Coordinates of C-alpha atoms in Angstrom, one line a residue:
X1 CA 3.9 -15.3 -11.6
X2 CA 5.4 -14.2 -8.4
X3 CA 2.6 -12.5 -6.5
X4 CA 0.5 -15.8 -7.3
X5 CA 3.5 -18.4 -6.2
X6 CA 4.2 -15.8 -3.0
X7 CA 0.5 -16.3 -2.1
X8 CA 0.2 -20.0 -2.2
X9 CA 2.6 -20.2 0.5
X10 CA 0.7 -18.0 2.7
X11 CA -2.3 -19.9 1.9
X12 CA -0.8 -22.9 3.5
X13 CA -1.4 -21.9 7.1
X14 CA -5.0 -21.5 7.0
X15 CA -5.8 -20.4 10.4
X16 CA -3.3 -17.7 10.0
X17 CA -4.6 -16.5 6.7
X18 CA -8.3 -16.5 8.3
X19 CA -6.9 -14.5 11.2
X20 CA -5.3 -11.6 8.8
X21 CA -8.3 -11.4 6.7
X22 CA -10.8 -11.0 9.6
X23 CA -8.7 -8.5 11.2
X24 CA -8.4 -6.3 7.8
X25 CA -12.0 -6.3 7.7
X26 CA -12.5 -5.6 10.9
X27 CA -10.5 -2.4 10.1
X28 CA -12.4 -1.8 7.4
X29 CA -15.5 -1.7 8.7
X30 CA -14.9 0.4 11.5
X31 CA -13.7 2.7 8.7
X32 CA -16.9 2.7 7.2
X33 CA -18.8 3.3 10.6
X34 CA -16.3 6.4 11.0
X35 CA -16.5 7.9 7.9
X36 CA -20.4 7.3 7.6
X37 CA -20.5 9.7 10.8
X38 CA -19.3 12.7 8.3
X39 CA -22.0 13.7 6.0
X40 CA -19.4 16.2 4.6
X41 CA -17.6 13.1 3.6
X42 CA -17.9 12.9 -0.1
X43 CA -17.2 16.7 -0.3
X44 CA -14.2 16.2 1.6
X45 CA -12.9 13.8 -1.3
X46 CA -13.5 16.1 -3.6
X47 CA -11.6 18.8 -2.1
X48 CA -8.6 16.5 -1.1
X49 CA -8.7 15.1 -4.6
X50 CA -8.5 18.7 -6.0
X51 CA -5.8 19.8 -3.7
X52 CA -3.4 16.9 -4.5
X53 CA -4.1 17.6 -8.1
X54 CA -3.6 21.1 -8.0
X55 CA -0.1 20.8 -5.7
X56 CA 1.1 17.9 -8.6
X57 CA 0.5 20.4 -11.2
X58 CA 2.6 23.1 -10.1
X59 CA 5.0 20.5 -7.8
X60 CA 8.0 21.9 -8.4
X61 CA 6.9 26.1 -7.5
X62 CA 5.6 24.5 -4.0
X63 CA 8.5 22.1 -3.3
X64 CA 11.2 25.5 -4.2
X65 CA 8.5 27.5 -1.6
X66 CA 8.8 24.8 1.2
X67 CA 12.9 24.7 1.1
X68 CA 13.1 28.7 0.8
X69 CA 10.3 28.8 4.1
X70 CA 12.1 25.8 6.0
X71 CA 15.6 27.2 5.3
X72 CA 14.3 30.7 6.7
X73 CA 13.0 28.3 10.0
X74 CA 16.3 26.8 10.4
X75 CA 15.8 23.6 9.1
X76 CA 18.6 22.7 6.6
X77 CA 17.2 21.0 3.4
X78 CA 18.2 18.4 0.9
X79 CA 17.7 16.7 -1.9
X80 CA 17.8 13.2 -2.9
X81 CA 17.3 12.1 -6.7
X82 CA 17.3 8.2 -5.6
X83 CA 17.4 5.6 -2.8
X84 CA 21.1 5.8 -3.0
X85 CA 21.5 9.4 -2.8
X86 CA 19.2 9.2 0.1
X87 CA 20.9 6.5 1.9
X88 CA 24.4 8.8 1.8
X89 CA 22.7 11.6 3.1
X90 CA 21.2 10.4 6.1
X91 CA 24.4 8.6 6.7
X92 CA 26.6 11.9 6.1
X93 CA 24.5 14.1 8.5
X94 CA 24.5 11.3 11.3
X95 CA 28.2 10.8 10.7
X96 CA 28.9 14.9 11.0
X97 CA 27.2 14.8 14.4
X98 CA 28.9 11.4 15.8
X99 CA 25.6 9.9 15.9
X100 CA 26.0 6.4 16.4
X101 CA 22.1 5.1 17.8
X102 CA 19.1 6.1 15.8
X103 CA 15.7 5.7 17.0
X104 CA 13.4 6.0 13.7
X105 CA 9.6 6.0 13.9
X106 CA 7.5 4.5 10.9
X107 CA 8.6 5.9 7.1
X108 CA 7.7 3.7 4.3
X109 CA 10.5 6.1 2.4
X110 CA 12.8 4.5 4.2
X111 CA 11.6 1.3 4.0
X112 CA 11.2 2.0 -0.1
X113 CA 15.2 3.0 0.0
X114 CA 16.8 0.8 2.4
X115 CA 17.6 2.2 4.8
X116 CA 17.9 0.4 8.1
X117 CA 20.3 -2.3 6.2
X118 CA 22.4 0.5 4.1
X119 CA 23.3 2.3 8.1
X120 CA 23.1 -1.0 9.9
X121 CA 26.4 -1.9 7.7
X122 CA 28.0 1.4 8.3
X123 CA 27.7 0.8 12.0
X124 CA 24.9 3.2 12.9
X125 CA 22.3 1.1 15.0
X126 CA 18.6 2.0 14.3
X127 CA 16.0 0.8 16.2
X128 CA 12.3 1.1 15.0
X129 CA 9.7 2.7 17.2
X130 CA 6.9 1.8 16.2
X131 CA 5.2 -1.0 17.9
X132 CA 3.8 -2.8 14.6
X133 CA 7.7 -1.9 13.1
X134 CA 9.5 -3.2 16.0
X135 CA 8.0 -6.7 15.6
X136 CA 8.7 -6.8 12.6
X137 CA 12.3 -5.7 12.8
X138 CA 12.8 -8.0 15.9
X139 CA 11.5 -11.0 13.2
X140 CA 14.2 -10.2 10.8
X141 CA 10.8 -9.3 8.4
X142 CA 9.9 -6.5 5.8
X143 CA 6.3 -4.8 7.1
X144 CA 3.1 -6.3 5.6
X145 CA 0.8 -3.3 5.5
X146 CA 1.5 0.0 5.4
X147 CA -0.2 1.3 8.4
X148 CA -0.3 -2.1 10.1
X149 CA 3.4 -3.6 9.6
X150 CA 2.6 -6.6 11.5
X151 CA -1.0 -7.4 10.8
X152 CA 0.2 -10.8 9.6
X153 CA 1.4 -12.0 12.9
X154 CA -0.8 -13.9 15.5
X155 CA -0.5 -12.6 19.1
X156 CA 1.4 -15.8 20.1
X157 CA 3.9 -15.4 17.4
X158 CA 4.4 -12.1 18.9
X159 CA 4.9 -13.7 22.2
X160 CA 7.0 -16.0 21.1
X161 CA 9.4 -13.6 19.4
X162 CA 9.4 -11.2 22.7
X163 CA 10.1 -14.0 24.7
X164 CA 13.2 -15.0 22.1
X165 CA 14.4 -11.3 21.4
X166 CA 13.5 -9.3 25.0
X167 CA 13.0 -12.1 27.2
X168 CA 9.7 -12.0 27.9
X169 CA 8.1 -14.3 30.0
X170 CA 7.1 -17.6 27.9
X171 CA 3.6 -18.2 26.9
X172 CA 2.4 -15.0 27.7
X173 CA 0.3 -13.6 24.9
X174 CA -1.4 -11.0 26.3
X175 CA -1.6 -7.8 23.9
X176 CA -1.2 -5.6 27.2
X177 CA 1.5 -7.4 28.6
X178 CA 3.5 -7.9 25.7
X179 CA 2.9 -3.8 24.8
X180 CA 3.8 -2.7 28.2
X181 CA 7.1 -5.0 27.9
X182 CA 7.9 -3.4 24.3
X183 CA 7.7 0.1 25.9
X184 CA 10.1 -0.4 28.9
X185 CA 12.8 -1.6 26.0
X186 CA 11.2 1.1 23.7
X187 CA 12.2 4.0 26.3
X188 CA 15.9 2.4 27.3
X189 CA 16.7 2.8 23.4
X190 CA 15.3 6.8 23.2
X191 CA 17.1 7.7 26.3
X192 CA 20.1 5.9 24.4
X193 CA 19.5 7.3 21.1
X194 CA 21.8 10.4 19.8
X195 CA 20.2 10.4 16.7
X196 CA 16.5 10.5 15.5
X197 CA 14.5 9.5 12.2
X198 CA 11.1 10.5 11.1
X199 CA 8.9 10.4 8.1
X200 CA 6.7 13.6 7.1
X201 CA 3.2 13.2 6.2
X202 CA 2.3 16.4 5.3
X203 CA 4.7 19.2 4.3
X204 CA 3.7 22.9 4.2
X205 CA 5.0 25.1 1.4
X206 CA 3.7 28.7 2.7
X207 CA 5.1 28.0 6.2
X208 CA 8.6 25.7 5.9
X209 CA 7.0 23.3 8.3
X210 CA 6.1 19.4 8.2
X211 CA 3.6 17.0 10.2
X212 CA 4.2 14.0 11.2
X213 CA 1.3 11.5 12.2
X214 CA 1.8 8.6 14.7
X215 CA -0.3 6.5 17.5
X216 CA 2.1 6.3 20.2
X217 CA 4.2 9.8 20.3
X218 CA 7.1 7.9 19.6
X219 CA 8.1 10.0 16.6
X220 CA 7.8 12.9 19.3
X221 CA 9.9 11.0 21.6
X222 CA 12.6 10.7 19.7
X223 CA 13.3 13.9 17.8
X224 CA 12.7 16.0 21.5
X225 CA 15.1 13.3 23.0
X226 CA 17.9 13.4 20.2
X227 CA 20.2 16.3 19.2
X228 CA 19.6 16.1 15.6
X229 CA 16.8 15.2 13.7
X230 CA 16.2 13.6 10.1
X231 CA 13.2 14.2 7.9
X232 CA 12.4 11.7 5.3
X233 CA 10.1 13.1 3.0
X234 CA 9.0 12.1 -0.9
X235 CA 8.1 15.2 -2.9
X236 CA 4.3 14.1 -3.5
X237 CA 4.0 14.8 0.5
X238 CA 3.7 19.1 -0.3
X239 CA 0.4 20.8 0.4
X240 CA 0.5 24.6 -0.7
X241 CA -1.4 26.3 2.6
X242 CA -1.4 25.2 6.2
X243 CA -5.3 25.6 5.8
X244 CA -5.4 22.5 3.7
X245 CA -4.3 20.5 6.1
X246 CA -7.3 20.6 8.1
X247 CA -8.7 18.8 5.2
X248 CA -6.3 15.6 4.9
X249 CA -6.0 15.1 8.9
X250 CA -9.6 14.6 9.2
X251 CA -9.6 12.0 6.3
X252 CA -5.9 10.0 7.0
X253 CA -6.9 8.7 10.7
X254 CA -11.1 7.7 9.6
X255 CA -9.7 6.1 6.4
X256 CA -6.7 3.9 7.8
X257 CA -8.4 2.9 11.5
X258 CA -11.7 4.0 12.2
X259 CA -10.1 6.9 14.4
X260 CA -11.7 10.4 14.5
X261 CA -7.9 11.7 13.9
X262 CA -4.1 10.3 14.6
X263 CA -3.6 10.4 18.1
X264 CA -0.6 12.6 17.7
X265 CA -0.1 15.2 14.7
X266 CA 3.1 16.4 15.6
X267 CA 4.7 19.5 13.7
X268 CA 8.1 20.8 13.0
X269 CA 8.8 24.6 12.3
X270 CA 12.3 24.9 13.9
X271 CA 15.0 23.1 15.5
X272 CA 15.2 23.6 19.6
X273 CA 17.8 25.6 20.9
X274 CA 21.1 23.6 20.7
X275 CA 19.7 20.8 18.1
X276 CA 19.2 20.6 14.2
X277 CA 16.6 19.3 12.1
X278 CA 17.0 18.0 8.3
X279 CA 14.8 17.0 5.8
X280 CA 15.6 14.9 3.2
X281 CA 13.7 15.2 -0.4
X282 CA 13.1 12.4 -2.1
X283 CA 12.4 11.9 -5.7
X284 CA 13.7 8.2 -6.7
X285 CA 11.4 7.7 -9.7
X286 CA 8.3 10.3 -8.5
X287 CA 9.1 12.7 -11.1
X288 CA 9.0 9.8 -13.8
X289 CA 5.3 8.7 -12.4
X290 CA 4.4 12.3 -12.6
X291 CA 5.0 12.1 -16.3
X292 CA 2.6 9.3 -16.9
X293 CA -0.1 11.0 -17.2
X294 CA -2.1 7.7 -17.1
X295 CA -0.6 7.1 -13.5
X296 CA 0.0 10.4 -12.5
X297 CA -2.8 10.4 -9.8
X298 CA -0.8 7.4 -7.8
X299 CA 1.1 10.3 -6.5
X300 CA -2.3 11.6 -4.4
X301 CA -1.8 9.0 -1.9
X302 CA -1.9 9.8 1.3
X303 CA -0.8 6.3 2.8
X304 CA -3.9 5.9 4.7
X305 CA -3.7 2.0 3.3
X306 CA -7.5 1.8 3.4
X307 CA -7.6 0.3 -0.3
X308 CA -5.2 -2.8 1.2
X309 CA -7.7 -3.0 4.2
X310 CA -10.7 -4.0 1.4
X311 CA -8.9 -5.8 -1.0
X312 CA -10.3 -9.2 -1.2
X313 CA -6.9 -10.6 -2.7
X314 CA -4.8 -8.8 -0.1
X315 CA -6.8 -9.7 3.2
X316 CA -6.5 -13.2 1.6
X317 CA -2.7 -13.2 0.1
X318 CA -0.8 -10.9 2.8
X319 CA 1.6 -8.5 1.8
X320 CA 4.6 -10.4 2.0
X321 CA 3.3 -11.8 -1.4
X322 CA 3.5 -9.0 -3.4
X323 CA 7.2 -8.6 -3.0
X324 CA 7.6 -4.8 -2.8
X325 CA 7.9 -2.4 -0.3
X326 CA 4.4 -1.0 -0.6
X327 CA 1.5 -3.8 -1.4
X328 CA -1.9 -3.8 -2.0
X329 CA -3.5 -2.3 -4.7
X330 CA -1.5 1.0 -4.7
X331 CA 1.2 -0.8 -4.5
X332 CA 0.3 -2.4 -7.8
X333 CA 0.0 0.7 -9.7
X334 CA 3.3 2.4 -8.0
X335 CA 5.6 -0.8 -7.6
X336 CA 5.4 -0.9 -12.0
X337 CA 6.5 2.1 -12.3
X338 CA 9.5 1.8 -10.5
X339 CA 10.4 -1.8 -12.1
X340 CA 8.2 -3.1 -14.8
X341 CA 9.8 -6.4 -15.1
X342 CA 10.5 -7.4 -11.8
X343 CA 6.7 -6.2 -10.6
X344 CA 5.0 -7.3 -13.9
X345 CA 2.8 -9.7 -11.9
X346 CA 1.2 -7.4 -9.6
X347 CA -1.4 -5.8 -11.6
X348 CA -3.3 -9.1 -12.0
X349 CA -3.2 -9.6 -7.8
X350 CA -6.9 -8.1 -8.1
X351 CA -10.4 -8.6 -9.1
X352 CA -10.8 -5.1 -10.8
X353 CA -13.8 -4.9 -8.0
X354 CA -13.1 -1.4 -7.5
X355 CA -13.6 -1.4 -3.8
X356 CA -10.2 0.1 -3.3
X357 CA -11.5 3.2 -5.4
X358 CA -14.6 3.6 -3.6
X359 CA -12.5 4.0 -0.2
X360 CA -9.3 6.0 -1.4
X361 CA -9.9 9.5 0.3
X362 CA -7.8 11.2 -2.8
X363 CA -10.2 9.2 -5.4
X364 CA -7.5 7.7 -6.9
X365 CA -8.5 5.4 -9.7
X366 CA -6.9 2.5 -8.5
X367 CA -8.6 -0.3 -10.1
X368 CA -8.6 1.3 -13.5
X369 CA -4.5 1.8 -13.5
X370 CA -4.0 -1.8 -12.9
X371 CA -6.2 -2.7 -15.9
X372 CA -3.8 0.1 -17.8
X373 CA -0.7 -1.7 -16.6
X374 CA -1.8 -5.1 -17.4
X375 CA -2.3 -3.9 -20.9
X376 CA 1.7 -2.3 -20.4
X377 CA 2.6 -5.7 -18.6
X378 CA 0.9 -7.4 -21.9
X379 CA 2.3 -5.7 -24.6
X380 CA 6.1 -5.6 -23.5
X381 CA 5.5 -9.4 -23.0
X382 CA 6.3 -9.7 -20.1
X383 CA 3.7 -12.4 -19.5
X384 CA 4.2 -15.8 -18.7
X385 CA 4.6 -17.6 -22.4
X386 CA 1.7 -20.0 -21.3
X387 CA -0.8 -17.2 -20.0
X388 CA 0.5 -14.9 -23.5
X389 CA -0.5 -18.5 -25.8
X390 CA -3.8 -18.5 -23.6
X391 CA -4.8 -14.8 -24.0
X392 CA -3.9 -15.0 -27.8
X393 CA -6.6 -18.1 -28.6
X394 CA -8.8 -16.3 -26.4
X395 CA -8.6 -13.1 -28.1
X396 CA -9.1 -14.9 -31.8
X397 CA -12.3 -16.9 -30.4
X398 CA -14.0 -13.8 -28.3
X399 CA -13.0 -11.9 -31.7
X400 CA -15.2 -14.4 -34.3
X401 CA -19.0 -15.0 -33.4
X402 CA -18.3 -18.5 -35.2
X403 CA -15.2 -19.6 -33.0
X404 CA -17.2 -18.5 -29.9
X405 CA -20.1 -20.6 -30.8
X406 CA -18.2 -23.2 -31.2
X407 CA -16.3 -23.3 -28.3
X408 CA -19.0 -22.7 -26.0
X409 CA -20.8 -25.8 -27.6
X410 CA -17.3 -28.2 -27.2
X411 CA -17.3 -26.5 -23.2
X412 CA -20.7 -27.8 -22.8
X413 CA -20.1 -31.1 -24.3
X414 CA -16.8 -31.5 -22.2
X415 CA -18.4 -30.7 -18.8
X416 CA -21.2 -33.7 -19.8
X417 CA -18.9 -36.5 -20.9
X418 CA -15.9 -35.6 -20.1
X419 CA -14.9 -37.5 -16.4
X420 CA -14.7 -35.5 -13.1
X421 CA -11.7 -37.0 -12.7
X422 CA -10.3 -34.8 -15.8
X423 CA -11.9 -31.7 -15.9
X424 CA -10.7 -31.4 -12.6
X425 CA -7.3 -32.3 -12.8
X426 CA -4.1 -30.6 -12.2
X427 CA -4.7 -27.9 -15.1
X428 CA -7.5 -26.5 -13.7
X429 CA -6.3 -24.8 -10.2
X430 CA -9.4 -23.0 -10.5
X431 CA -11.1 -26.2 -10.2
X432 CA -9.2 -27.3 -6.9
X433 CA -11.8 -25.2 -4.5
X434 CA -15.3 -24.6 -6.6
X435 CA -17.6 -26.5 -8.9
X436 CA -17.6 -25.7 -12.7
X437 CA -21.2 -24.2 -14.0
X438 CA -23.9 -26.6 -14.4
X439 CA -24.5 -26.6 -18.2
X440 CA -27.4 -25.2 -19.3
X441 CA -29.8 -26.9 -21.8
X442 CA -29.4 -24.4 -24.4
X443 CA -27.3 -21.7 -25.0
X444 CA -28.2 -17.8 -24.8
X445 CA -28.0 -18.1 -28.6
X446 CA -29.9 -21.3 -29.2
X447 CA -32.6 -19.4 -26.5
X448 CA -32.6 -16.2 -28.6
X449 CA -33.3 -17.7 -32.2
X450 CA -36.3 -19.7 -30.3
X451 CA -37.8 -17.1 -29.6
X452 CA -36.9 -14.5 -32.2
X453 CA -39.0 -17.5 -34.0
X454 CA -41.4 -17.5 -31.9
X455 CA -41.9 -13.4 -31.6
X456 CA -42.2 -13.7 -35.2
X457 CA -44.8 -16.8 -35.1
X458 CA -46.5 -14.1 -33.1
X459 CA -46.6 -11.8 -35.1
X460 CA -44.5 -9.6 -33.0
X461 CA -41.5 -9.7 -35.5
X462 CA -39.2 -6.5 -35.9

């Protein structure tokens, strides 16, 4: 199982994994205090729940409106059916306008397509932005959270790295420092830059334009800075009014960090006199997910990564272990989709709490699709043949009242006789950091015959 294997080795550095998982829930639980603050709260789910629903439903009406509105702005639209298609795009429009450095804030559609590798090898240079990207890019690393791409790193690994990459001086950890450092080379790279790269958040059909959400302007920075502009933007980003997005900017900020709303919610109408904007429309397996209806609701997300944030097995696993571009529990129900086989394991990275429900702002039923796609993962067999031998004995005992009496009485013998020394060997990894049950003296069986008998001594019989 990959995501299991994966997070073994990011179990070995425990300080490191105490760090991230502290951190998470630190998030989370300004989160909580944030959106406790809005009685409207709940109502507010509701409505972005219905919204989302609504725009899915008539997706392709709203995504025709947007192009015919932006196209009237100026903006010049395109279409992508998949990563690759993508990719050329972005590459052709640079190429047309002899743009040869890029400066890109934070798009997980880019990231999801490859991007930074596919214009790296073309010669394009493309620097990331954002601060939590920038580390990670500087580290040679894929981002571990989708609003936090560099949770997983302690400050002094940070230090160390600036000190390697920008020269920085050695041993100094201090957050301020080392963010004050990262925006002097930041700013050398926009004024540089001939070229910029955004993601869209929010897209408005009845007006042509597009938001984009960031902490530290740098998305602003670089598309007022460059002469030509590219919009990365997956079609489940389209609202239908510009009144609805009152609704989703007062959830995405609460929900991801605890903020009141995004420090900058920058929109784009028109190209500037003497400069062009593009956006690029993604589908690369959307339209497919849209025609699950079992998973159709993934599409709500609004990336606001709060269900990652609670997620006991991704504060404790890190999203390098899920091996996608997206982790955490969303990522569990989208990554399938995309490639059954190669993401079969992800489902199972979760408890089926239902804590990353409870917090998803678009009430996504998160923890119900990734019982539905184990039950997929389960019947193409794509199941390790040990775990498929184990759920098949399992599901003949649970299915005969006889087996399962039996077996619960060879447990309880076992766990008396048998020595510690076996029972907790190298077959029971669950073993390795709790104690098996203390057996009880009877069974709930044996318990309920005594005192069925005894009811009936009684004479309180049925």
């Amino acid at each position: 199982m990959l995501h299991a294997k994966n997070a073994g080795e990011f179990l070995k550095n425990e300080k490191a994994v105490d760090s991230h998982d502290k951190a998470l829930w630190f998030v989370r639980a300004k989160r909580d205090k944030a959106v406790n603050k809005l009685p409207e709260w709940e109502s507010l789910r509701e409505t972005a729940s219905g919204i989302k629903a609504h725009t899915l439903s008539r997706l392709d009406e709203y995504l025709e409106e947007f192009e015919r509105k932006a196209t009237e702005n100026g903006i010049k639209v395109h279409w992508a059916e998949t990563a690759e298609d993508h990719n050329h795009l972005v590459r052709q429009i640079l190429e047309t306008h002899n743009v040869r450095k890029v400066v890109k804030s934070k798009s997980m559609l880019t990231e999801e397509c490859g991007l930074n590798p596919f214009l790296e090898a073309s010669g394009i240079d493309v620097v990331d932005t954002d601060l939590g990207e920038r580390i990670v890019q500087l580290a040679h690393e894929p981002p571990s959270h989708i609003v936090l791409p560099a949770i997983h790193k302690t400050k002094e690994q940070v230090g160390e790295l600036f000190w390697e990459k920008m020269g920085t001086e050695a041993g100094n950890n201090d957050p301020s420092y080392l963010t004050g450092e990262a925006r002097k080379d930041l700013r050398r790279k926009f004024l540089e830059a001939d070229g910029a790269i955004t993601g869209v958040n929010f897209a408005i059909a009845e007006t042509g334009e597009f938001v984009v959400c960031t902490n530290e302007g740098n998305a602003d920075m670089g598309a007022h800075l460059a002469k030509v502009h590219v919009a990365c933007m997956g079609i489940e980003k389209i609202l239908p009014k510009r009144e609805h997005l009152g609704v989703f900017l007062r959830m995405l900020a609460r929900n991801a960090t605890g903020q009141a709303v995004t420090t900058y919610s920058s929109h784009f109408s028109k190209p500037r006199k003497g400069a062009e904007i593009h956006i690029v429309i993604v589908d690369n397996g959307r339209s497919k997910q849209l025609g699950r209806e079992d998973f159709r609701a993934s599409l709500k997300c609004i990336r606001c990564g709060a269900c990652l944030n609670t997620c006991p097995v991704y504060r404790r696993s890190g999203g390098h272990s899920y091996g996608s571009v997206i982790p955490g529990p969303i990522g569990a129900i989208l990554s399938p989709g995309i490639d059954l086989k190669k993401h079969a394991s992800l489902p199972y990275a979760s408890t089926l709490c239902g804590s990353c429900s409870d917090v998803c702002p678009v009430k996504i039923d998160i923890h119900t699709q990734l019982y539905k796609w184990r039950q997929i993962v389960a019947k193409e067999k794509y199941l390790p043949a040990s775990k498929r031998m184990m759920m098949g004995g399992m599901s003949k005992i649970m299915a005969s009242p006889k087996a399962f009496e039996m077996a619960g009485k060879a447990g309880a013998w076992a766990l008396k006789v048998v020595p510690r020394g076996i029972v907790y060997g190298p077959w029971n990894p669950w073993g390795k950091e709790r104690e098996m049950p203390e057996v009880p003296k009877q069974t709930f069986g044996e318990w309920y015959k005594e005192y069925e008998q005894q009811e009936s001594e009684n004479g309180n019989a049925k």
